[in-house]
PDB file of C-alpha atoms in Angstrom:
ATOM      1  CA  UNK T   1     196.996 -78.734 254.665  1.00 68.00           C
ATOM      2  CA  UNK T   2     198.194 -82.374 254.647  1.00 65.00           C
ATOM      3  CA  UNK T   3     200.676 -82.792 251.875  1.00 91.00           C
ATOM      4  CA  UNK T   4     201.774 -86.262 250.534  1.00 96.00           C
ATOM      5  CA  UNK T   5     204.329 -85.682 247.979  1.00 96.00           C
ATOM      6  CA  UNK T   6     205.551 -88.573 245.704  1.00 96.00           C
ATOM      7  CA  UNK T   7     208.937 -88.037 244.223  1.00 92.00           C
ATOM      8  CA  UNK T   8     208.252 -88.170 240.462  1.00 92.00           C
ATOM      9  CA  UNK T   9     205.186 -87.748 238.267  1.00 94.00           C
ATOM     10  CA  UNK T  10     206.198 -89.582 235.294  1.00 96.00           C
ATOM     11  CA  UNK T  11     209.033 -92.115 235.201  1.00 97.00           C
ATOM     12  CA  UNK T  12     210.220 -94.308 232.154  1.00 97.00           C
ATOM     13  CA  UNK T  13     212.689 -97.318 233.173  1.00 97.00           C
ATOM     14  CA  UNK T  14     214.128-100.390 231.423  1.00 97.00           C
ATOM     15  CA  UNK T  15     213.226-103.720 232.119  1.00 98.00           C
ATOM     16  CA  UNK T  16     215.429-105.133 234.760  1.00 97.00           C
ATOM     17  CA  UNK T  17     216.163-102.023 236.559  1.00 97.00           C
ATOM     18  CA  UNK T  18     215.604-101.527 240.010  1.00 97.00           C
ATOM     19  CA  UNK T  19     213.135 -98.611 240.517  1.00 97.00           C
ATOM     20  CA  UNK T  20     212.458 -96.451 243.522  1.00 97.00           C
ATOM     21  CA  UNK T  21     209.577 -94.593 244.162  1.00 97.00           C
ATOM     22  CA  UNK T  22     209.595 -92.247 246.919  1.00 97.00           C
ATOM     23  CA  UNK T  23     206.815 -90.482 249.349  1.00 97.00           C
ATOM     24  CA  UNK T  24     206.831 -88.053 251.907  1.00 97.00           C
ATOM     25  CA  UNK T  25     204.195 -86.865 254.218  1.00 96.00           C
ATOM     26  CA  UNK T  26     204.411 -84.011 256.432  1.00 94.00           C
ATOM     27  CA  UNK T  27     201.531 -84.522 258.901  1.00 89.00           C
ATOM     28  CA  UNK T  28     202.918 -87.154 261.321  1.00 91.00           C
ATOM     29  CA  UNK T  29     200.656 -89.624 260.012  1.00 91.00           C
ATOM     30  CA  UNK T  30     201.576 -93.271 261.215  1.00 91.00           C
ATOM     31  CA  UNK T  31     200.275 -94.933 258.428  1.00 92.00           C
ATOM     32  CA  UNK T  32     201.487 -95.158 254.972  1.00 95.00           C
ATOM     33  CA  UNK T  33     200.329 -97.172 251.868  1.00 96.00           C
ATOM     34  CA  UNK T  34     201.161 -97.910 248.293  1.00 97.00           C
ATOM     35  CA  UNK T  35     198.824 -98.908 245.889  1.00 96.00           C
ATOM     36  CA  UNK T  36     199.050 -99.697 242.134  1.00 96.00           C
ATOM     37  CA  UNK T  37     196.061 -98.491 239.948  1.00 95.00           C
ATOM     38  CA  UNK T  38     194.934-100.265 236.722  1.00 93.00           C
ATOM     39  CA  UNK T  39     192.010 -99.564 234.423  1.00 88.00           C
ATOM     40  CA  UNK T  40     189.057-101.993 235.229  1.00 83.00           C
ATOM     41  CA  UNK T  41     190.870-103.040 238.419  1.00 86.00           C
ATOM     42  CA  UNK T  42     190.763-100.077 240.856  1.00 87.00           C
ATOM     43  CA  UNK T  43     193.137 -99.522 243.421  1.00 92.00           C
ATOM     44  CA  UNK T  44     195.080-102.538 244.833  1.00 93.00           C
ATOM     45  CA  UNK T  45     197.315-102.213 247.920  1.00 93.00           C
ATOM     46  CA  UNK T  46     201.034-103.176 247.333  1.00 96.00           C
ATOM     47  CA  UNK T  47     202.022-102.758 251.034  1.00 96.00           C
ATOM     48  CA  UNK T  48     201.445-100.699 253.814  1.00 93.00           C
ATOM     49  CA  UNK T  49     203.306 -99.649 257.071  1.00 94.00           C
ATOM     50  CA  UNK T  50     201.805 -98.621 260.323  1.00 90.00           C
ATOM     51  CA  UNK T  51     204.921 -97.495 262.020  1.00 90.00           C
ATOM     52  CA  UNK T  52     208.427 -97.037 261.580  1.00 92.00           C
ATOM     53  CA  UNK T  53     210.354-100.184 260.287  1.00 88.00           C
ATOM     54  CA  UNK T  54     206.923-101.915 260.105  1.00 90.00           C
ATOM     55  CA  UNK T  55     205.444-103.138 256.946  1.00 93.00           C
ATOM     56  CA  UNK T  56     202.701-105.368 255.990  1.00 92.00           C
ATOM     57  CA  UNK T  57     202.158-106.931 252.701  1.00 94.00           C
ATOM     58  CA  UNK T  58     198.991-105.902 250.840  1.00 92.00           C
ATOM     59  CA  UNK T  59     197.383-107.997 248.129  1.00 90.00           C
ATOM     60  CA  UNK T  60     199.582-107.678 245.266  1.00 95.00           C
ATOM     61  CA  UNK T  61     203.154-107.727 246.829  1.00 96.00           C
ATOM     62  CA  UNK T  62     205.118-109.846 244.243  1.00 96.00           C
ATOM     63  CA  UNK T  63     207.826-107.979 242.823  1.00 96.00           C
ATOM     64  CA  UNK T  64     208.027-105.287 245.388  1.00 98.00           C
ATOM     65  CA  UNK T  65     209.659-104.293 248.708  1.00 97.00           C
ATOM     66  CA  UNK T  66     209.252-101.378 250.814  1.00 97.00           C
ATOM     67  CA  UNK T  67     211.380 -99.265 253.265  1.00 96.00           C
ATOM     68  CA  UNK T  68     209.973 -97.119 255.979  1.00 96.00           C
ATOM     69  CA  UNK T  69     213.485 -95.688 257.760  1.00 94.00           C
ATOM     70  CA  UNK T  70     211.672 -92.524 258.982  1.00 95.00           C
ATOM     71  CA  UNK T  71     208.005 -91.859 259.730  1.00 95.00           C
ATOM     72  CA  UNK T  72     207.374 -89.368 257.323  1.00 96.00           C
ATOM     73  CA  UNK T  73     209.132 -91.457 254.512  1.00 97.00           C
ATOM     74  CA  UNK T  74     207.910 -94.363 252.815  1.00 97.00           C
ATOM     75  CA  UNK T  75     209.661 -95.833 249.667  1.00 97.00           C
ATOM     76  CA  UNK T  76     208.471 -98.619 247.345  1.00 98.00           C
ATOM     77  CA  UNK T  77     211.053-100.675 245.501  1.00 98.00           C
ATOM     78  CA  UNK T  78     210.565-102.466 242.174  1.00 97.00           C
ATOM     79  CA  UNK T  79     213.563-104.885 242.414  1.00 94.00           C
ATOM     80  CA  UNK T  80     213.662-105.604 238.757  1.00 97.00           C
ATOM     81  CA  UNK T  81     211.042-103.743 236.699  1.00 97.00           C
ATOM     82  CA  UNK T  82     208.869-105.686 234.296  1.00 97.00           C
ATOM     83  CA  UNK T  83     206.767-104.482 231.679  1.00 97.00           C
ATOM     84  CA  UNK T  84     203.551-105.478 233.826  1.00 97.00           C
ATOM     85  CA  UNK T  85     204.518-103.361 236.271  1.00 98.00           C
ATOM     86  CA  UNK T  86     203.600-100.557 233.920  1.00 98.00           C
ATOM     87  CA  UNK T  87     201.047 -98.692 235.794  1.00 97.00           C
ATOM     88  CA  UNK T  88     199.926 -95.776 238.108  1.00 97.00           C
ATOM     89  CA  UNK T  89     201.546 -95.709 241.862  1.00 98.00           C
ATOM     90  CA  UNK T  90     199.807 -93.908 244.368  1.00 97.00           C
ATOM     91  CA  UNK T  91     200.940 -93.179 247.840  1.00 97.00           C
ATOM     92  CA  UNK T  92     198.687 -92.357 250.949  1.00 96.00           C
ATOM     93  CA  UNK T  93     198.810 -91.587 254.669  1.00 94.00           C
ATOM     94  CA  UNK T  94     196.268 -91.468 257.200  1.00 91.00           C
ATOM     95  CA  UNK T  95     196.315 -91.078 260.840  1.00 86.00           C
ATOM     96  CA  UNK T  96     196.209 -94.119 263.363  1.00 78.00           C
ATOM     97  CA  UNK T  97     193.789 -93.871 266.276  1.00 69.00           C
ATOM     98  CA  UNK T  98     190.653 -94.943 267.856  1.00 65.00           C
ATOM     99  CA  UNK T  99     189.045 -94.796 264.319  1.00 68.00           C
ATOM    100  CA  UNK T 100     190.149 -94.755 261.102  1.00 73.00           C
ATOM    101  CA  UNK T 101     190.386 -91.284 259.536  1.00 81.00           C
ATOM    102  CA  UNK T 102     190.665 -90.830 255.940  1.00 89.00           C
ATOM    103  CA  UNK T 103     193.554 -91.321 253.514  1.00 91.00           C
ATOM    104  CA  UNK T 104     195.473 -88.477 251.582  1.00 94.00           C
ATOM    105  CA  UNK T 105     197.026 -89.408 248.454  1.00 96.00           C
ATOM    106  CA  UNK T 106     199.886 -88.025 246.846  1.00 96.00           C
ATOM    107  CA  UNK T 107     199.860 -86.980 243.217  1.00 96.00           C
ATOM    108  CA  UNK T 108     200.792 -90.144 241.758  1.00 96.00           C
ATOM    109  CA  UNK T 109     203.568 -91.584 239.604  1.00 97.00           C
ATOM    110  CA  UNK T 110     203.021 -93.024 236.312  1.00 96.00           C
ATOM    111  CA  UNK T 111     205.547 -95.527 235.560  1.00 97.00           C
ATOM    112  CA  UNK T 112     206.146 -97.030 232.246  1.00 98.00           C
ATOM    113  CA  UNK T 113     208.493 -99.852 232.137  1.00 98.00           C
ATOM    114  CA  UNK T 114     209.896-100.635 228.272  1.00 97.00           C
TER     115      UNK T 114
ATOM    116  CA  UNK C   1     189.233-110.704 251.086  1.00 57.00           C
ATOM    117  CA  UNK C   2     187.133-107.508 251.930  1.00 66.00           C
ATOM    118  CA  UNK C   3     184.817-106.792 249.311  1.00 85.00           C
ATOM    119  CA  UNK C   4     183.629-103.499 248.185  1.00 92.00           C
ATOM    120  CA  UNK C   5     181.289-103.445 245.103  1.00 93.00           C
ATOM    121  CA  UNK C   6     179.961-100.180 243.188  1.00 93.00           C
ATOM    122  CA  UNK C   7     177.689 -99.966 240.449  1.00 82.00           C
ATOM    123  CA  UNK C   8     179.968 -99.888 237.567  1.00 72.00           C
ATOM    124  CA  UNK C   9     178.484 -97.208 235.283  1.00 79.00           C
ATOM    125  CA  UNK C  10     179.452 -95.403 233.353  1.00 91.00           C
ATOM    126  CA  UNK C  11     176.736 -93.209 234.664  1.00 95.00           C
ATOM    127  CA  UNK C  12     175.490 -90.151 232.780  1.00 96.00           C
ATOM    128  CA  UNK C  13     173.082 -87.412 234.111  1.00 96.00           C
ATOM    129  CA  UNK C  14     171.978 -84.050 232.776  1.00 97.00           C
ATOM    130  CA  UNK C  15     173.391 -80.918 233.969  1.00 97.00           C
ATOM    131  CA  UNK C  16     171.160 -80.160 237.246  1.00 97.00           C
ATOM    132  CA  UNK C  17     169.914 -83.601 237.894  1.00 97.00           C
ATOM    133  CA  UNK C  18     170.752 -85.545 241.041  1.00 97.00           C
ATOM    134  CA  UNK C  19     173.193 -88.394 240.276  1.00 97.00           C
ATOM    135  CA  UNK C  20     173.132 -91.516 242.588  1.00 96.00           C
ATOM    136  CA  UNK C  21     176.101 -93.540 243.211  1.00 97.00           C
ATOM    137  CA  UNK C  22     176.050 -96.809 245.226  1.00 96.00           C
ATOM    138  CA  UNK C  23     178.525 -98.894 247.474  1.00 96.00           C
ATOM    139  CA  UNK C  24     177.997-102.163 249.281  1.00 96.00           C
ATOM    140  CA  UNK C  25     180.844-103.749 251.543  1.00 94.00           C
ATOM    141  CA  UNK C  26     181.064-107.087 252.761  1.00 91.00           C
ATOM    142  CA  UNK C  27     183.078-106.994 256.118  1.00 88.00           C
ATOM    143  CA  UNK C  28     180.319-105.943 259.072  1.00 87.00           C
ATOM    144  CA  UNK C  29     183.395-104.767 261.127  1.00 85.00           C
ATOM    145  CA  UNK C  30     183.866-102.102 258.751  1.00 88.00           C
ATOM    146  CA  UNK C  31     183.732 -98.590 260.950  1.00 88.00           C
ATOM    147  CA  UNK C  32     184.817 -95.984 258.333  1.00 91.00           C
ATOM    148  CA  UNK C  33     183.228 -95.283 255.324  1.00 94.00           C
ATOM    149  CA  UNK C  34     184.702 -92.578 252.241  1.00 96.00           C
ATOM    150  CA  UNK C  35     183.848 -91.148 248.755  1.00 97.00           C
ATOM    151  CA  UNK C  36     186.826 -89.910 246.527  1.00 97.00           C
ATOM    152  CA  UNK C  37     186.552 -88.146 243.307  1.00 97.00           C
ATOM    153  CA  UNK C  38     189.126 -88.589 240.619  1.00 96.00           C
ATOM    154  CA  UNK C  39     189.577 -86.864 237.676  1.00 96.00           C
ATOM    155  CA  UNK C  40     191.342 -88.561 234.575  1.00 92.00           C
ATOM    156  CA  UNK C  41     195.009 -88.506 235.543  1.00 90.00           C
ATOM    157  CA  UNK C  42     194.882 -87.515 238.867  1.00 93.00           C
ATOM    158  CA  UNK C  43     194.716 -88.941 242.376  1.00 94.00           C
ATOM    159  CA  UNK C  44     191.792 -89.581 244.188  1.00 96.00           C
ATOM    160  CA  UNK C  45     190.468 -86.656 246.641  1.00 95.00           C
ATOM    161  CA  UNK C  46     188.002 -86.835 249.615  1.00 94.00           C
ATOM    162  CA  UNK C  47     184.624 -85.686 249.053  1.00 95.00           C
ATOM    163  CA  UNK C  48     182.742 -87.047 252.012  1.00 95.00           C
ATOM    164  CA  UNK C  49     183.386 -89.126 255.006  1.00 94.00           C
ATOM    165  CA  UNK C  50     180.832 -90.847 257.296  1.00 95.00           C
ATOM    166  CA  UNK C  51     181.208 -93.091 260.230  1.00 92.00           C
ATOM    167  CA  UNK C  52     177.617 -93.660 261.700  1.00 93.00           C
ATOM    168  CA  UNK C  53     174.312 -94.742 260.330  1.00 96.00           C
ATOM    169  CA  UNK C  54     172.125 -92.033 258.506  1.00 96.00           C
ATOM    170  CA  UNK C  55     172.936 -88.969 256.279  1.00 96.00           C
ATOM    171  CA  UNK C  56     175.434 -86.695 256.313  1.00 96.00           C
ATOM    172  CA  UNK C  57     175.234 -83.543 253.974  1.00 97.00           C
ATOM    173  CA  UNK C  58     177.911 -81.317 252.711  1.00 95.00           C
ATOM    174  CA  UNK C  59     176.954 -78.644 250.190  1.00 96.00           C
ATOM    175  CA  UNK C  60     175.465 -80.373 247.314  1.00 97.00           C
ATOM    176  CA  UNK C  61     176.808 -83.901 248.313  1.00 97.00           C
ATOM    177  CA  UNK C  62     175.240 -86.502 250.677  1.00 98.00           C
ATOM    178  CA  UNK C  63     176.460 -89.731 251.941  1.00 97.00           C
ATOM    179  CA  UNK C  64     174.161 -92.070 253.198  1.00 97.00           C
ATOM    180  CA  UNK C  65     175.274 -94.993 255.372  1.00 97.00           C
ATOM    181  CA  UNK C  66     173.170 -98.118 256.517  1.00 97.00           C
ATOM    182  CA  UNK C  67     175.384-100.694 258.281  1.00 94.00           C
ATOM    183  CA  UNK C  68     172.651-103.448 258.598  1.00 94.00           C
ATOM    184  CA  UNK C  69     172.346-103.453 254.832  1.00 95.00           C
ATOM    185  CA  UNK C  70     176.093-102.943 254.563  1.00 95.00           C
ATOM    186  CA  UNK C  71     175.122 -99.922 251.992  1.00 95.00           C
ATOM    187  CA  UNK C  72     176.814 -96.720 251.640  1.00 97.00           C
ATOM    188  CA  UNK C  73     175.625 -94.201 248.908  1.00 97.00           C
ATOM    189  CA  UNK C  74     176.472 -90.586 247.403  1.00 97.00           C
ATOM    190  CA  UNK C  75     174.047 -88.344 246.286  1.00 97.00           C
ATOM    191  CA  UNK C  76     174.942 -85.389 244.238  1.00 98.00           C
ATOM    192  CA  UNK C  77     172.393 -82.603 243.789  1.00 98.00           C
ATOM    193  CA  UNK C  78     172.287 -79.935 240.859  1.00 97.00           C
ATOM    194  CA  UNK C  79     175.190 -82.249 239.266  1.00 97.00           C
ATOM    195  CA  UNK C  80     177.620 -79.571 237.233  1.00 97.00           C
ATOM    196  CA  UNK C  81     179.767 -81.182 234.096  1.00 97.00           C
ATOM    197  CA  UNK C  82     182.797 -80.320 236.701  1.00 97.00           C
ATOM    198  CA  UNK C  83     181.490 -83.353 238.840  1.00 97.00           C
ATOM    199  CA  UNK C  84     182.228 -85.601 235.570  1.00 97.00           C
ATOM    200  CA  UNK C  85     184.972 -88.059 237.199  1.00 97.00           C
ATOM    201  CA  UNK C  86     185.147 -91.433 238.754  1.00 96.00           C
ATOM    202  CA  UNK C  87     183.956 -91.884 242.057  1.00 97.00           C
ATOM    203  CA  UNK C  88     185.368 -94.293 244.639  1.00 96.00           C
ATOM    204  CA  UNK C  89     183.990 -95.743 247.618  1.00 96.00           C
ATOM    205  CA  UNK C  90     186.465 -96.822 250.444  1.00 94.00           C
ATOM    206  CA  UNK C  91     185.714 -98.607 253.633  1.00 93.00           C
ATOM    207  CA  UNK C  92     188.049 -98.899 256.514  1.00 88.00           C
ATOM    208  CA  UNK C  93     188.259-100.639 260.346  1.00 78.00           C
ATOM    209  CA  UNK C  94     190.429-100.835 262.945  1.00 67.00           C
ATOM    210  CA  UNK C  95     189.891-104.606 262.984  1.00 65.00           C
ATOM    211  CA  UNK C  96     191.207-104.436 259.472  1.00 66.00           C
ATOM    212  CA  UNK C  97     194.444-102.929 260.472  1.00 68.00           C
ATOM    213  CA  UNK C  98     193.599 -99.530 259.429  1.00 76.00           C
ATOM    214  CA  UNK C  99     193.506-100.951 255.821  1.00 83.00           C
ATOM    215  CA  UNK C 100     191.392 -98.943 253.347  1.00 89.00           C
ATOM    216  CA  UNK C 101     189.379-101.223 250.779  1.00 90.00           C
ATOM    217  CA  UNK C 102     188.432 -99.469 247.685  1.00 92.00           C
ATOM    218  CA  UNK C 103     185.639-100.179 245.008  1.00 92.00           C
ATOM    219  CA  UNK C 104     186.632-100.148 241.311  1.00 92.00           C
ATOM    220  CA  UNK C 105     185.050 -96.961 241.075  1.00 94.00           C
ATOM    221  CA  UNK C 106     181.970 -95.236 238.954  1.00 95.00           C
ATOM    222  CA  UNK C 107     182.377 -93.095 236.294  1.00 95.00           C
ATOM    223  CA  UNK C 108     180.127 -90.161 236.194  1.00 96.00           C
ATOM    224  CA  UNK C 109     179.428 -87.792 233.399  1.00 97.00           C
ATOM    225  CA  UNK C 110     177.224 -84.781 233.840  1.00 97.00           C
ATOM    226  CA  UNK C 111     176.131 -83.616 230.222  1.00 97.00           C
ATOM    227  CA  UNK C 112     175.452 -79.962 229.587  1.00 95.00           C
TER     228      UNK C 112
END
């Protein structure tokens, strides 16, 4: 079974803090993604990576950065947390190839910024 | 911007009925189509994937794809209360850099 593991299930941080969300997958997937999910807005892509040290901006990258130093690990960084970054954060991974196969999700991190 | 539209719901069906969920997409180059189920407070889990026109059945679930109409649907037969969840339609393609585009989801409630 593919496993995507996020480091925290719930997180509470203060405004202005630097926040690290970690994601690890164990199936040697090339592609990894960070989404945030808010009521009524669905899943919005923040960043994705298709290879080690490669990253592409998604639809809402402002205020976020990412790091992928190893194939299995994709980190999301909130440089200076703000209350409007309170959200559910979901990491996902997928295989790369001739076609696009399904994305597998981690359990999600519910981040609250106070 | 690649768009994926779902009927917003909420959708309520009685137990044992057929639930029909619909999705349209804007990018004609899309190649891969997925239905995810998401329970409240949980992460999405894959129910069905479909890659070619026609129907694909898996147990009580049937996915239907019509690329000419840019339309994909999910039918749930013999709906059970445990099917109550939000269903997300996702579309992807290699020409979009392997990115997944999600609809905002349809909330389904199955009434016992």
